[in-house]
Amino acid sequence: MTTRSPELRRDPVTNRWVIFSPARAKRPTDFKSKTPQNPNNNNNTASCPFCIGREHECAPEIFRVPGDGPDWKIRVIENLYPAVSRNLERSDNPGGGGGMGFPARVMTGFGFHDVVIEGPVHSVQLCDMEGSQIGEVLLAYKKRIEQIMSIESIKYVQVFKNHGASAGASMSHSHSQIMALPIIPSSVSARLDGMKEHFDNTGKCSLCEIQGGELLINETSHFISIVPFAATFPFEIWIIPRDHSSHFHELDGEKAADLGGLLRLMLRKMSLQLNNPPFNFMIHTSPFQATGWQLQYSHWFLQIVPQLSGVGGFEMGTGCYINPVFPEDAAKVLREVDLPNGGFN
Amino acid sequence: MTTRSPELRRDPVTNRWVIFSPARAKRPTDFKSKTPQNPNNNNNTASCPFCIGREHECAPEIFRVPGDGPDWKIRVIENLYPAVSRNLERSDNPGGGGGMGFPARVMTGFGFHDVVIEGPVHSVQLCDMEGSQIGEVLLAYKKRIEQIMSIESIKYVQVFKNHGASAGASMSHSHSQIMALPIIPSSVSARLDGMKEHFDNTGKCSLCEIQGGELLINETSHFISIVPFAATFPFEIWIIPRDHSSHFHELDGEKAADLGGLLRLMLRKMSLQLNNPPFNFMIHTSPFQATGWQLQYSHWFLQIVPQLSGVGGFEMGTGCYINPVFPEDAAKVLREVDLPNGGFN
């Protein structure tokens, strides 16, 4: 372990400052989850509505990816407890405090909140699947996003996965979620501003420029995985398409399978190195209505965050995070995780 | 409980959208912490370096507030594991990736990270103290901030308290922290932008305008406590000075005691209503170098957040939070908590 002074870094993409503070750190190889997830040991299969054969207990199905015979491989369904409602008209300032004649402060909670059941069997988690199977899950996201795109008042779609109770998952059956919103959220605006600033300064897309170098973990034909320059969280990972692409839903079948393989590798490395931590992943895409100019500097990516530490008052107050592991140290550890067959099979 | 449709609100101060989603909620009165804090029951007093008589085990003292005889009432000390270092020169782009000739992306981690030990006795938490004693803690923050102000490269000071392990506290002895930074963090800039937008639109300070109404919890001579219009978290509380004031360190002795009483009341109400939840509080002040124009629309406040739920991929991806409790419902519950003597004694 290198003994280093604390350092502040501002990421060109998120445009946020992060404090790297090795004085608080264990050695990078000593980070382990204190709440490891062992979903195969859980005993609530009998009551899981996401399992095959219990479809009638779920909210309505939107579509399914058929499997062999009568079975299904993937189901996209409505969320039984949606945070936003598909049954509302969008309207600004529907009444109540806040409407004051200038930019809207109140809106009805119109939107879509869907669930992607990633497989029919309770014990099979995403990282247990083949890369091509994970690719099919990614293509299910794409298909659902393309359906939602036709609705004019939807501005942004957030695809995310919560794995483990402390990462926000209420169900242990492998699933992810798609939330479609009538607004562009603040973190998305900040990211676009950061990418624009980089483009204005250099004439180049901030993510096309990344070659990896000492931040590289692994690479495939179409994607690279890195620890970002100013990673907000220890062992945070970004998977970035090599070719410039603003929207996740531009993904085709070949690239989906390629990404599925790299995502699987990252989840398996993280699981082995960090003791099966709870984790989140998020797909950071562009707003639907992004214009020609924005498409030049906006580049989608997938962010994976293992849940190794909580958030305190400093982070809540400032939006500035303290990360005890330098990104180049985390990348080295993850690059060198030794999986059977290099982890691709 | 009113059955309501989900609603999106954008707070005029934080300028962030929040989704209010009652479909996911229990009744507002049913929210209870699942990890209640019982610091008086903890058994590690014997090894606590913050206790009186063990001062030699701590990092260096900066100052103390004397008590009767040889005792002290409050100590301000250096953090033994500081996230930023007082022993560095501030310098932009000290080398390594990211320095590219335009706005700095790397800085040495210069700054101050101090601890305020709020009392000498392990079993006494902040909400057990009299309002006037809490006022003395607030004046200790003020004194330390005024010392730090003289250092030109410090741009912002964040005062915060983590109470309970899941709120980020590593020590159970009652304490808070002061972090002084060479940057203005992103959440602070966003807040100033939000306040400026409101001022530009209305000619009025966004916090001077707040009268409370159905969002009011309690009020004193100099302060009001409310649940904010677009509260990010369930049962989040803001304490706001009635008179316009940009910087927390403008607080005088009379107002400090008044604020101490109201802070005590809020902590006691929260503790009784929500089952001793872990919590954070943060003081949101203005950057040291705020100019005359900024001073007109920037108004400091204290934010209290009980930790009742975690953060998942949606919040991490978008910066947009889902709150299951409408602010006016949370305010009503907190307004009506029945404490002996109204809770002020």
XYZ file of C-alpha atoms in Angstrom, chain A residues 18 30 39 84 86 89 116 154 186 188 199 227 258 277 307 331-332:
17
model
C -14.350 13.618 -4.435
C -8.647 -5.701 2.679
C -29.301 -15.208 -2.136
C -44.883 7.134 -10.129
C -49.075 5.536 -15.371
C -52.336 12.969 -16.827
C -37.603 -6.747 -15.136
C -41.474 11.329 -20.634
C -30.577 16.983 -11.377
C -28.444 13.891 -15.232
C -16.241 19.010 -24.959
C -12.498 2.601 -12.177
C -20.525 -8.522 -25.515
C -21.336 -7.254 -1.355
C -22.216 -1.081 -1.030
C -8.387 -0.848 -10.660
C -5.190 -2.817 -10.011
